[in-house]
Structures are given as C-alpha cells and as structure tokens.
Amino acid sequence: RKEVEQDPGPFNVPEGATVAFNCTYSNSASQSFFWYRQDCRKEPKLLMSVYSSGNEDGRFTAQLNRASQYISLLIRDSKLSDSATYLCVARSNSGYALNFGKGTSLLVTP
Amino acid sequence: EPEVTQTPSHQVTQMGQEVILRCVPISNHLYFYWYRQILGQKVEFLVSFYNNEISEKSEIFDDQFSVERPDGSNFTLKIRSTKLEDSAMYFCASSGQGGETQYFGPGTRLLVL
C-alpha cells in the first residue's frame, strides 16, 4: 500500500489558469506535511509546509484535512516557470524520514 | 545561500564494484540523509545520520550500504557490491535539527552496468 498517493497527471494548463493538486496519505501517524517541487533531473526543493489551518504563500495555497488524510495544493495565476513535478511529502512523528508521493506533473503553456 | 553539494555528478560502474558517493552538507547542519530516486519512480528514503550514528534506516538500506562522516565536512554513502538495480539518482540532504526543513543536494546519477 502506497503511503502517499498523488494523481500523476500530467496537468496541462494555460498561463494564468488556476490548478489544484490532491494527495492522500495512509499513515495516520504522519504529523508533518510538505509540498516539494522537482524540475526534470533536479533535486526536490521545498515549496511550502502544510499546516492544519491552511497556509498561503503568494500564489500558492496548501490545505490539510487530517480527518480525511488529504492534502491539497492550489496554484493561482500559473506562470510558465511553474512547470515542474509537484511532490506531496509526509513525515511521521517517529522519525525524520520523508515519505514522498510519486509526484504530479504540471505543464503551463503560453 | 548555503547549499548541499555532491560529487561526482555522474558515476558509471560495473556490477559488483564498490562505489562511494560524497556529500558536503550545509555547514551548521546536524542531521544528514540519503535518498534515492530510480528513474521514473518516487524519491525513497535510505538513511538518516545524527551525532555520528545512524538514527533511522529503511528496508532498502541493507548490509550492502554504509554511511560515514569521515571528517567535519563530508558525508559519504558506500555501496559495497553494486547491483544493476542500484542504478538511480542518489540525493544527499541535511537539516539543522531533525524536524526542520531538509535541503537536498543536486544528486549523483549512478549507473551500474
């Protein structure tokens, strides 16, 4: 059973569009959640942490629903530079290992 | 901005050979990690290291793998006898404290022939 599941996409959207990614996690002991961004053949880079109260960073909004074990990422006003793979990540309270989803691919087109 | 560095960027080796992948974590960080990503697959945790010992490891991190911090700056991953299935991108990461953001290096792409 996969610990973190994401729709692989790809999501193809025009510039300026709003796009939403969803993620579910199976380990109820997971305590911390993140969205990382990975460009082709590059390292994962932290986009934002996800808090129960929801949090926003510019055009990016993340939400966490612990009851449903569901995490989301909303990107508003998409830019060409947003094209990347978005990785949903969970970490349990028993250690510091990050559990990655396989990622959702986004392509923003002119 | 401080960053994690890794060498080499690419490594090609023959099956059964030993490889050592090197990482220089961010200088004031205390926790170090290795992850791998097989082509087309998700990033997978291998091992975490703190205070000169392994603090956590995954099922992937078997007896063929070892980690070491040989001096104050380097953090290494050794694969004793490489297998074809060890071909992957290996990422080193570090964090200031255990629960803090993990910063990833650019990776070493390992190809086992």
Coordinates of C-alpha atoms in Angstrom, one line a residue:
Chain A
R1 CA 0.0 0.0 0.0
K2 CA 1.4 3.3 -1.0
E3 CA 1.9 5.7 1.9
V4 CA 1.5 8.9 -0.2
E5 CA -0.6 8.9 -3.3
Q6 CA -1.0 11.5 -6.0
D7 CA -2.6 11.8 -9.4
P8 CA 0.4 11.7 -11.7
G9 CA -1.1 14.0 -14.3
P10 CA 0.1 15.5 -16.5
F11 CA -1.8 18.6 -15.9
N12 CA -1.6 20.9 -19.0
V13 CA -2.9 24.4 -18.2
P14 CA -2.6 27.8 -20.0
E15 CA -0.8 30.6 -18.4
G16 CA -2.9 32.4 -15.9
A17 CA -5.0 29.4 -15.0
T18 CA -5.7 28.1 -11.5
V19 CA -4.8 24.5 -10.9
A20 CA -5.2 22.2 -7.9
F21 CA -3.3 19.1 -6.9
N22 CA -4.6 16.5 -4.4
C23 CA -2.7 14.0 -2.3
T24 CA -3.8 11.3 0.2
Y25 CA -1.7 9.6 2.9
S26 CA -2.3 6.3 4.5
N27 CA -0.2 6.5 7.7
S28 CA -2.3 8.2 10.3
A29 CA 0.8 8.7 12.4
S30 CA 2.1 11.2 9.8
Q31 CA 2.5 14.6 11.6
S32 CA 4.2 16.9 9.1
F33 CA 3.4 17.6 5.5
F34 CA 5.1 19.4 2.7
W35 CA 4.9 20.2 -0.9
Y36 CA 8.2 20.0 -2.8
R37 CA 8.9 20.9 -6.3
Q38 CA 11.2 18.9 -8.6
D39 CA 12.3 20.1 -12.0
C40 CA 13.4 17.5 -14.6
R41 CA 16.5 15.6 -13.4
K42 CA 17.0 18.0 -10.5
E43 CA 16.7 17.7 -6.7
P44 CA 13.5 18.2 -4.8
K45 CA 13.1 21.8 -3.4
L46 CA 10.8 22.7 -0.6
L47 CA 7.8 24.7 -1.9
M48 CA 5.9 25.0 1.4
S49 CA 5.0 23.3 4.6
V50 CA 1.3 22.4 5.1
Y51 CA -0.5 23.3 8.3
S52 CA -3.8 22.2 9.6
S53 CA -5.1 25.7 9.5
G54 CA -4.1 26.0 5.8
N55 CA -1.4 28.4 4.6
E56 CA -0.7 30.6 1.7
D57 CA 2.5 31.8 0.1
G58 CA 1.8 34.2 -2.7
R59 CA 0.1 32.3 -5.5
F60 CA 0.3 29.0 -3.6
T61 CA -2.2 27.8 -1.0
A62 CA -1.9 24.5 0.8
Q63 CA -4.6 22.7 2.8
L64 CA -4.5 19.7 5.2
N65 CA -7.5 17.7 6.2
R66 CA -6.4 15.3 8.9
A67 CA -9.7 13.5 9.2
S68 CA -9.7 12.6 5.6
Q69 CA -5.9 12.3 5.4
Y70 CA -5.9 14.6 2.4
I71 CA -3.6 17.4 1.4
S72 CA -4.1 19.9 -1.4
L73 CA -2.1 22.5 -3.3
L74 CA -3.7 25.3 -5.2
I75 CA -1.7 27.4 -7.7
R76 CA -3.3 30.6 -8.9
D77 CA -2.3 32.7 -11.9
S78 CA 0.0 29.9 -13.3
K79 CA 3.3 31.0 -14.8
L80 CA 5.4 29.2 -17.4
S81 CA 8.0 28.8 -14.7
D82 CA 5.6 26.8 -12.6
S83 CA 6.1 23.8 -15.0
A84 CA 7.6 21.1 -12.8
T85 CA 6.6 18.0 -10.9
Y86 CA 5.0 18.7 -7.5
L87 CA 5.8 16.2 -4.8
C88 CA 3.5 15.6 -1.8
V89 CA 5.5 14.6 1.3
A90 CA 4.6 13.3 4.7
R91 CA 6.7 12.7 7.7
S92 CA 5.7 10.6 10.7
N93 CA 6.2 11.5 14.3
S94 CA 8.5 8.5 14.8
G95 CA 11.4 9.8 12.8
Y96 CA 12.6 12.3 10.3
A97 CA 12.4 10.3 7.1
L98 CA 10.4 12.0 4.4
N99 CA 7.8 9.8 2.5
F100 CA 7.4 11.1 -1.0
G101 CA 4.5 10.7 -3.4
K102 CA 5.4 9.9 -6.9
G103 CA 4.6 13.5 -8.0
T104 CA 2.1 15.3 -10.1
S105 CA 3.5 16.8 -13.4
L106 CA 2.4 20.3 -14.4
L107 CA 3.0 21.9 -17.7
V108 CA 2.0 25.5 -18.1
T109 CA 1.7 26.6 -21.7
P110 CA 1.7 30.1 -23.3
Chain B
E1 CA 22.8 31.0 0.1
P2 CA 24.4 27.8 1.7
E3 CA 23.8 24.6 -0.3
V4 CA 24.4 20.9 -0.1
T5 CA 27.0 19.8 -2.7
Q6 CA 27.5 16.3 -4.0
T7 CA 30.3 14.6 -6.0
P8 CA 30.5 13.1 -8.5
S9 CA 27.5 14.3 -10.5
H10 CA 27.6 11.1 -12.6
Q11 CA 29.2 7.7 -11.9
V12 CA 29.2 4.7 -14.1
T13 CA 30.4 1.4 -12.6
Q14 CA 30.4 -2.3 -13.2
M15 CA 28.2 -4.7 -11.3
G16 CA 29.9 -5.9 -8.2
Q17 CA 32.1 -2.9 -7.8
E18 CA 32.2 -0.7 -4.8
V19 CA 31.2 3.0 -5.1
I20 CA 31.4 5.9 -2.7
L21 CA 29.1 8.9 -3.2
R22 CA 30.2 12.1 -1.4
C23 CA 28.2 14.9 0.0
V24 CA 29.1 18.1 1.8
P25 CA 26.1 19.2 3.9
I26 CA 25.3 22.7 4.8
S27 CA 28.0 23.7 7.4
N28 CA 25.9 24.2 10.5
H29 CA 23.5 21.4 10.0
L30 CA 23.4 18.4 12.3
Y31 CA 21.2 15.9 10.6
F32 CA 22.2 14.2 7.3
Y33 CA 20.2 12.0 5.0
W34 CA 20.5 9.9 1.9
Y35 CA 17.6 9.3 -0.5
R36 CA 17.4 7.7 -3.9
Q37 CA 15.2 8.0 -7.0
I38 CA 15.1 5.3 -9.6
L39 CA 14.2 6.7 -13.0
G40 CA 10.5 7.3 -13.2
Q41 CA 9.9 6.4 -9.6
K42 CA 9.4 8.3 -6.4
V43 CA 12.1 9.6 -4.1
E44 CA 12.8 6.9 -1.4
F45 CA 14.4 7.4 2.0
L46 CA 17.5 5.4 2.7
V47 CA 19.1 6.5 5.9
S48 CA 19.4 9.4 8.4
F49 CA 22.5 10.1 10.4
Y50 CA 23.0 12.2 13.6
N51 CA 25.7 12.5 16.1
N52 CA 28.0 10.1 14.2
E53 CA 25.5 7.3 14.1
I54 CA 22.6 6.0 12.0
S55 CA 19.3 7.3 13.6
E56 CA 16.9 5.7 11.1
K57 CA 17.1 3.5 8.0
S58 CA 14.7 2.0 5.5
E59 CA 14.4 -1.6 4.2
I60 CA 16.4 -0.6 1.2
F61 CA 19.4 0.2 3.3
D62 CA 20.7 -3.3 3.7
D63 CA 24.2 -4.6 4.5
Q64 CA 25.5 -3.5 1.2
F65 CA 25.1 0.1 2.2
S66 CA 27.0 2.1 4.7
V67 CA 27.4 5.7 5.7
E68 CA 30.2 7.6 7.2
R69 CA 31.2 11.1 8.3
P70 CA 34.9 10.8 7.9
D71 CA 35.7 14.4 8.8
G72 CA 33.9 17.6 9.8
S73 CA 32.5 18.3 6.4
N74 CA 31.9 15.2 4.3
F75 CA 29.1 12.7 4.5
T76 CA 29.5 9.5 2.4
L77 CA 27.4 6.7 1.1
K78 CA 29.2 3.5 0.2
I79 CA 27.7 0.7 -1.8
R80 CA 29.9 -2.4 -1.3
S81 CA 28.9 -4.6 -4.3
T82 CA 26.7 -2.7 -6.7
K83 CA 23.8 -4.4 -8.4
L84 CA 22.0 -3.4 -11.6
E85 CA 19.0 -2.3 -9.5
D86 CA 21.2 0.2 -7.6
S87 CA 21.1 2.4 -10.7
A88 CA 19.4 5.6 -9.6
M89 CA 19.8 9.2 -8.6
Y90 CA 21.2 9.5 -5.1
F91 CA 20.3 12.6 -3.2
C92 CA 22.0 13.8 0.0
A93 CA 20.1 16.1 2.3
S94 CA 20.7 17.9 5.5
S95 CA 18.8 19.8 8.2
G96 CA 19.6 22.0 11.1
Q97 CA 17.6 20.0 13.5
G98 CA 15.7 16.7 13.0
G99 CA 12.3 18.2 12.4
E100 CA 13.5 21.2 10.3
T101 CA 13.4 21.6 6.5
Q102 CA 15.6 19.1 4.6
Y103 CA 17.7 20.7 1.9
F104 CA 18.7 18.4 -0.9
G105 CA 21.9 18.3 -2.9
P106 CA 21.9 18.2 -6.7
G107 CA 22.3 14.4 -6.7
T108 CA 24.7 11.8 -8.1
R109 CA 23.4 9.8 -11.0
L110 CA 24.7 6.2 -10.6
L111 CA 24.6 3.8 -13.5
V112 CA 25.5 0.2 -12.8
L113 CA 26.4 -1.9 -15.9

